[in-house]
PDB file of C-alpha atoms in Angstrom:
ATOM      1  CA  UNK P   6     101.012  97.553 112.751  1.00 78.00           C
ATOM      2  CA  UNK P   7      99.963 101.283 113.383  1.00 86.00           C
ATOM      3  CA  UNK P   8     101.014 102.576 116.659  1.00 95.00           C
ATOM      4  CA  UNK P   9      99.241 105.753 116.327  1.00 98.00           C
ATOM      5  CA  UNK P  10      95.602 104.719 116.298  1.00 98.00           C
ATOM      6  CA  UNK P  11      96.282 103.263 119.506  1.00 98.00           C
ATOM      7  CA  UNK P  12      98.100 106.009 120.922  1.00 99.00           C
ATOM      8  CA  UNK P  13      95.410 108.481 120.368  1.00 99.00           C
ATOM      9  CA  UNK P  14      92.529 106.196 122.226  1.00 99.00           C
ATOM     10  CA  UNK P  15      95.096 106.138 124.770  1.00 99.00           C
ATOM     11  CA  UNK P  16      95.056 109.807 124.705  1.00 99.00           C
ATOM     12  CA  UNK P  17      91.113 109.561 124.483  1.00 99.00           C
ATOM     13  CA  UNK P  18      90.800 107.524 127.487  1.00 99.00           C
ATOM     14  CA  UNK P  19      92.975 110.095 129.360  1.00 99.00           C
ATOM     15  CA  UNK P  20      90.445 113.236 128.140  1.00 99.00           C
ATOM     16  CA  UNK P  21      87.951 111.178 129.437  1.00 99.00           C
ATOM     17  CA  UNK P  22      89.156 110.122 132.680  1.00 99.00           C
ATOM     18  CA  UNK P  23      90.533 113.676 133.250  1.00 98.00           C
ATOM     19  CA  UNK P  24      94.572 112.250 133.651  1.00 98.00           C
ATOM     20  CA  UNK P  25      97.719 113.124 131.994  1.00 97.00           C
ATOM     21  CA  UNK P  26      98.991 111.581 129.207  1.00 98.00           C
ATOM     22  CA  UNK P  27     101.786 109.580 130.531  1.00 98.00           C
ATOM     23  CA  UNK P  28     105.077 108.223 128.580  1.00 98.00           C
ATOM     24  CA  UNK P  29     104.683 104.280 128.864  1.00 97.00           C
ATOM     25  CA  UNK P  30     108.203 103.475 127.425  1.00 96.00           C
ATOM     26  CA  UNK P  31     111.590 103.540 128.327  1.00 94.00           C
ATOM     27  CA  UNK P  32     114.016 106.060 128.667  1.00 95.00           C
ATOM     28  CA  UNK P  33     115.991 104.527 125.374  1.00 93.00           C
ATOM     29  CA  UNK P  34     112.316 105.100 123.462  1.00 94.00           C
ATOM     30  CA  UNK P  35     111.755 108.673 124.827  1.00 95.00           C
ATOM     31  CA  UNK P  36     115.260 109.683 124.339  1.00 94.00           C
ATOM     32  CA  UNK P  37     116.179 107.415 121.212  1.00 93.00           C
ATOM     33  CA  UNK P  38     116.406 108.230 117.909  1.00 94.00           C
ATOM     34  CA  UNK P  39     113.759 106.404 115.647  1.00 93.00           C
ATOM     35  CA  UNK P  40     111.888 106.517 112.280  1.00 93.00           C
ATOM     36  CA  UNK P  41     108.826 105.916 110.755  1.00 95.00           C
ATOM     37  CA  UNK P  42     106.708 105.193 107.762  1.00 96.00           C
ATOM     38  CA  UNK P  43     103.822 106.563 106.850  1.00 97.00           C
ATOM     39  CA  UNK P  44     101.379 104.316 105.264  1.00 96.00           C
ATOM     40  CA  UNK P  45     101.075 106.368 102.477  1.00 97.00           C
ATOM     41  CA  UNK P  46     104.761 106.202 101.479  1.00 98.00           C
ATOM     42  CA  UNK P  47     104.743 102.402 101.750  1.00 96.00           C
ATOM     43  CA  UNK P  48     101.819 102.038  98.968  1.00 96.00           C
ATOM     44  CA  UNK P  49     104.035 104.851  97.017  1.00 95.00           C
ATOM     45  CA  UNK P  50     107.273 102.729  97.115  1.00 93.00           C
ATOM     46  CA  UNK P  51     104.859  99.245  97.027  1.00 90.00           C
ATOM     47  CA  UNK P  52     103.366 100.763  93.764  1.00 89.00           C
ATOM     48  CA  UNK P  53     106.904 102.057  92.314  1.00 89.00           C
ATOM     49  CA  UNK P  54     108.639  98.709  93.521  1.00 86.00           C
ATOM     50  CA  UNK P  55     106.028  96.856  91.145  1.00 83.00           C
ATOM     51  CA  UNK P  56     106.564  98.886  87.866  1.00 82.00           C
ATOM     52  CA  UNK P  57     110.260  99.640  88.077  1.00 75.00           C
ATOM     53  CA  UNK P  58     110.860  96.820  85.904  1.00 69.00           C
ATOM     54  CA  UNK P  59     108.293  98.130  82.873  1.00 62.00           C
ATOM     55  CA  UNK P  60     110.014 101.626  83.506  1.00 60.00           C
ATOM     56  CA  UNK P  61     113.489  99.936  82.766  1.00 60.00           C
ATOM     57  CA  UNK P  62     114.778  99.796  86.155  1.00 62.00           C
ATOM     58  CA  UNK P  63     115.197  95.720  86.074  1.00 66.00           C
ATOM     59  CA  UNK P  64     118.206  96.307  88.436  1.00 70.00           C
ATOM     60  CA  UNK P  65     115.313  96.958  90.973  1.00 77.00           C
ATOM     61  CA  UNK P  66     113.334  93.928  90.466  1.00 76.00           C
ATOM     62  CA  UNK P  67     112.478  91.239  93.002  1.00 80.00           C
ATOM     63  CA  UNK P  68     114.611  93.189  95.167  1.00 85.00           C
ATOM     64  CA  UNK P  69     113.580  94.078  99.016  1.00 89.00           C
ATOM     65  CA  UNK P  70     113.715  97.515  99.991  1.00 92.00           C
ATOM     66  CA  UNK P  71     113.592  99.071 103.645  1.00 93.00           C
ATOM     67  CA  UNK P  72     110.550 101.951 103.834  1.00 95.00           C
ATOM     68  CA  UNK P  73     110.543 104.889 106.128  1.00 96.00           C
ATOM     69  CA  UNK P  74     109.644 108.157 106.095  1.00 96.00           C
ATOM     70  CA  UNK P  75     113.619 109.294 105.536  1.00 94.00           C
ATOM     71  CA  UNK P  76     113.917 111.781 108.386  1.00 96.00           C
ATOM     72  CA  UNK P  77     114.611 110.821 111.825  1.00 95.00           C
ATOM     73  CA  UNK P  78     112.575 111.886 115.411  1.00 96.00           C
ATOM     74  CA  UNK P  79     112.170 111.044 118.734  1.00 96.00           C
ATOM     75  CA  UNK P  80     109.380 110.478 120.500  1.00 96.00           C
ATOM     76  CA  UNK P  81     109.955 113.326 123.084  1.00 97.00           C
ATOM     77  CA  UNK P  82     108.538 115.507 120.256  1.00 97.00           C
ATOM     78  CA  UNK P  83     106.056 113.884 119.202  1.00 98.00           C
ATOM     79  CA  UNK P  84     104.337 112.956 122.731  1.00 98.00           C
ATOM     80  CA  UNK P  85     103.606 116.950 123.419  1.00 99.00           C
ATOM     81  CA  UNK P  86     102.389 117.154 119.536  1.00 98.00           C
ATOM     82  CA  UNK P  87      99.464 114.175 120.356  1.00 99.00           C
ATOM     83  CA  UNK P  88      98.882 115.751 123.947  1.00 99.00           C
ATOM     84  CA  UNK P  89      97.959 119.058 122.121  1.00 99.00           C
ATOM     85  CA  UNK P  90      95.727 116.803 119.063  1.00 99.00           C
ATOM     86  CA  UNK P  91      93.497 115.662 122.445  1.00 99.00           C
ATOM     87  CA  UNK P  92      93.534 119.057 124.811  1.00 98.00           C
ATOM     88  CA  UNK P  93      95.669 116.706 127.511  1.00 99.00           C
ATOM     89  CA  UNK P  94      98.303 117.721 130.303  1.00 98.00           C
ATOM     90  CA  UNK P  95     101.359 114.872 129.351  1.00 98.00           C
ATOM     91  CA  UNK P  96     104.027 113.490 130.707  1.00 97.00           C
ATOM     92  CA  UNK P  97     107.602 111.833 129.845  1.00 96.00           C
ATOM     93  CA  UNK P  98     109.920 109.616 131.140  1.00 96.00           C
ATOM     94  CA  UNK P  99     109.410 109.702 134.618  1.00 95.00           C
ATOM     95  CA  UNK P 100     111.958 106.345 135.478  1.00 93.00           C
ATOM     96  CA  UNK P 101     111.451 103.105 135.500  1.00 89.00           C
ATOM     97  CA  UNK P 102     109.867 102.503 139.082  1.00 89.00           C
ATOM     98  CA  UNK P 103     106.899 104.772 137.577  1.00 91.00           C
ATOM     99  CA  UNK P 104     106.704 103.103 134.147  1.00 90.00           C
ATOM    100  CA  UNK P 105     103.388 101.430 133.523  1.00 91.00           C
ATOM    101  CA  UNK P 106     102.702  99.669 130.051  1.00 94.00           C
ATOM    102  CA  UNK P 107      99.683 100.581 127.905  1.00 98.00           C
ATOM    103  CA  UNK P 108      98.558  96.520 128.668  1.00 98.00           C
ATOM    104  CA  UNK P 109      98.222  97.333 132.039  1.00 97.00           C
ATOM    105  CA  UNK P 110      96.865 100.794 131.811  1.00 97.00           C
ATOM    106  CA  UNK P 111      94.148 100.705 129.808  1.00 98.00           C
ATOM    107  CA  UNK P 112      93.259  96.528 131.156  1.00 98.00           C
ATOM    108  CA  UNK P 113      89.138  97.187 131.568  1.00 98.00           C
ATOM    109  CA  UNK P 114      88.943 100.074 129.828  1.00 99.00           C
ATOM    110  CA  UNK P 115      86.410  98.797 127.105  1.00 99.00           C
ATOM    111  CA  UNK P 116      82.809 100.535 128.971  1.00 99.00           C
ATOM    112  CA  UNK P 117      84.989 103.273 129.258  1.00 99.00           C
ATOM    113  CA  UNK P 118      86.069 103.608 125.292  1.00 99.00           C
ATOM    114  CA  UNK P 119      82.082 102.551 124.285  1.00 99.00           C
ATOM    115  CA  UNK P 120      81.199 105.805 126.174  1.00 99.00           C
ATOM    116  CA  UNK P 121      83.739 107.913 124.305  1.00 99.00           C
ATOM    117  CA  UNK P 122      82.048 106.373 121.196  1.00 99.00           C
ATOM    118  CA  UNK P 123      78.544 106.743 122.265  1.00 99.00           C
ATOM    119  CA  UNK P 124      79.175 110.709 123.618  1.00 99.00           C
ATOM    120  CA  UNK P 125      81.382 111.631 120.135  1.00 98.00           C
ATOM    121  CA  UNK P 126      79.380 109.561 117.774  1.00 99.00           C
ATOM    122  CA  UNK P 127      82.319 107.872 116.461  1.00 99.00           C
ATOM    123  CA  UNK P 128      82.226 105.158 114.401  1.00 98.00           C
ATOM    124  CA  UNK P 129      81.485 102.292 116.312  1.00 98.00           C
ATOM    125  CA  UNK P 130      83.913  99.810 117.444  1.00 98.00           C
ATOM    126  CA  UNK P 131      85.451  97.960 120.390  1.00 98.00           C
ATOM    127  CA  UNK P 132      88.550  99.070 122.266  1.00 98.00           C
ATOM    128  CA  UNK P 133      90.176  95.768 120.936  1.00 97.00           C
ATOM    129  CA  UNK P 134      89.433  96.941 117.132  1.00 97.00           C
ATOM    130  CA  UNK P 135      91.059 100.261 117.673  1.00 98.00           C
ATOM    131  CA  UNK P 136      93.931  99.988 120.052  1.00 98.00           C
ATOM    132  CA  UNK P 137      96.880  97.055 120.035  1.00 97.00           C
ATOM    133  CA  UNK P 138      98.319  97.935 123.649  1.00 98.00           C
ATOM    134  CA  UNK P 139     100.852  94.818 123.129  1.00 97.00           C
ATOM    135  CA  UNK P 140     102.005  96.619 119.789  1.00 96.00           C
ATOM    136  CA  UNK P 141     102.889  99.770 121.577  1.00 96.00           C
ATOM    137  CA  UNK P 142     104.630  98.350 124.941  1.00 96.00           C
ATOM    138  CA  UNK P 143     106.747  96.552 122.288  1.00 94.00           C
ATOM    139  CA  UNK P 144     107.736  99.420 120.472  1.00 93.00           C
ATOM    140  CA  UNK P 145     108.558 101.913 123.391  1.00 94.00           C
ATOM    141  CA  UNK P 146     110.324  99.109 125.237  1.00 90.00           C
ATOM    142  CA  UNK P 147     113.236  99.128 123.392  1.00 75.00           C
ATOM    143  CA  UNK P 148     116.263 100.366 125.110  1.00 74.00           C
ATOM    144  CA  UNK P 149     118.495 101.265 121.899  1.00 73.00           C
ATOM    145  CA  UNK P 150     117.704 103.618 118.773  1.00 78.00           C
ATOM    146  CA  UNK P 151     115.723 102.249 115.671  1.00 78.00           C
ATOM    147  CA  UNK P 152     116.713 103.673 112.233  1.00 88.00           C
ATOM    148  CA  UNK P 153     116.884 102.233 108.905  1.00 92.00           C
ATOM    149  CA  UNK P 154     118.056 103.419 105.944  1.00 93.00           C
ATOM    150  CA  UNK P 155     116.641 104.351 102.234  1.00 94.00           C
ATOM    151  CA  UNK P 156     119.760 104.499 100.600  1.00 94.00           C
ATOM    152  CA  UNK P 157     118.947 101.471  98.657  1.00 93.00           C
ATOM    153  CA  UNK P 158     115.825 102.499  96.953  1.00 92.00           C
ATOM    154  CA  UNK P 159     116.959 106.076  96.586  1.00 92.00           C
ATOM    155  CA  UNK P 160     120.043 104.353  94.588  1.00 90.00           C
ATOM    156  CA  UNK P 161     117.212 102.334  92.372  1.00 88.00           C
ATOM    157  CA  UNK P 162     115.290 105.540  91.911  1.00 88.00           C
ATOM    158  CA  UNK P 163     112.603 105.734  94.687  1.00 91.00           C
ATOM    159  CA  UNK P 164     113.121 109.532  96.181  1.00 94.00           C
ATOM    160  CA  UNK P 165     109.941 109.783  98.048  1.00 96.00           C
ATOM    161  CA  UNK P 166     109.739 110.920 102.001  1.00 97.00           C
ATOM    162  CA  UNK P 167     108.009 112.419 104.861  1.00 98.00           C
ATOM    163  CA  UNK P 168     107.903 114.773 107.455  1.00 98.00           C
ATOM    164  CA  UNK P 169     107.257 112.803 110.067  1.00 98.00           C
ATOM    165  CA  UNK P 170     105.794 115.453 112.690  1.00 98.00           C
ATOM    166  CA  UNK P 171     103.631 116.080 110.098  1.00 98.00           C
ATOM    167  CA  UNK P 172     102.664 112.737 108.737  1.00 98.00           C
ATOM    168  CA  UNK P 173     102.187 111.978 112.851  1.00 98.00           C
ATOM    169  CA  UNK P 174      99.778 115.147 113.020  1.00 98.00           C
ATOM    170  CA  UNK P 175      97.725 114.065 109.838  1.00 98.00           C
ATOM    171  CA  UNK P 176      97.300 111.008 110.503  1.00 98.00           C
ATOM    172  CA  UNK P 177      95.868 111.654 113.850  1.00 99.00           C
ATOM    173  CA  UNK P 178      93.422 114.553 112.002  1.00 99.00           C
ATOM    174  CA  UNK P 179      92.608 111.728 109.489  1.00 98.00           C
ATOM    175  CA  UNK P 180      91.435 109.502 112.394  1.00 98.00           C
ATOM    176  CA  UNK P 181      89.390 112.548 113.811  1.00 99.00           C
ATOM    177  CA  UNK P 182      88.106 113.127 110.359  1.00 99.00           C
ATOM    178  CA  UNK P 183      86.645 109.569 109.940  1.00 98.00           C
ATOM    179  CA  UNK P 184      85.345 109.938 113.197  1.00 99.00           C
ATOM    180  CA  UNK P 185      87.817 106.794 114.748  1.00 98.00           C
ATOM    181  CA  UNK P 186      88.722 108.330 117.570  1.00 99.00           C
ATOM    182  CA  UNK P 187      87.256 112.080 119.166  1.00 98.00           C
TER     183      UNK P 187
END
């Protein structure tokens, strides 16, 4: 699943309707450590995972092997960093009684997402094609840090990593690029 495609239509929607961009998570997601993997670091490690045999690595064969970008963040930092991607006031953690999930936010926003398409000649698509709301309220409900660890493929070999502020801040330019989201 890709979180940030649907966090910047969120932060589309909220250009649009002229409102801040809120934090829909919990404290433990805005304040928690986490990590992440960019996509193309997965197909990197995919693609070394499925030749480390013929480069005589058979230690690492049929083995399973965690991916992630091999820094850690949390998503106080990066919140500000999309805010800035869409020209948006934001928000963070403003408690629990205030918390509203993305399902619930952005419930009927599809006429308002086909305008944002129609007025920046994106590509077109539906708000359901672009944006997994249930995805995201999952992944900033959790109330404890999420970190992994790459010690296992480093040991086999596999040294690659990311920045993840920066991975976060192409990916969203990649979107813009392609013309996904404005």
């Amino acid at each position: 699943m890709n979180a940030v495609c649907s966090l910047c239509v969120y932060a589309a929607i909220c250009r649009k309707e002229r409102r801040e961009l809120r934090w829909p998570g919990s404290l433990g997601a805005w304040e928690g450590f986490s990590n992440a993997s960019d996509a193309d670091l997965v197909a990197e490690q995919q693609i070394w995972a499925a030749v480390a045999d013929a480069d005589g690595d058979a230690a690492a064969k049929n083995e399973a092997f965690n991916c992630s970008n091999g820094d850690i963040y949390k998503w106080k930092q990066l919140w500000p960093v999309l805010a800035g991607k869409f020209g948006v006031e934001w928000a963070g953690y403003e408690g629990e009684e205030r918390r509203v999930g993305l399902t619930a936010a952005m419930a009927g926003k599809e006429a308002v997402w086909a305008e944002i398409v129609a007025e920046e000649k994106l590509v077109a698509t539906e708000l359901g094609e672009v944006a997994n709301w249930w995805f995201v309220d999952a992944l900033f409900m959790d109330k404890w840090e999420f970190i992994d660890t790459m010690n296992k493929s480093k040991e086999h070999g596999f040294l690659g990593f990311r920045n993840t502020v920066r991975s976060f801040e192409a990916w969203i330019d990649k979107m813009k690029l392609y013309r996904i989201v404005p």
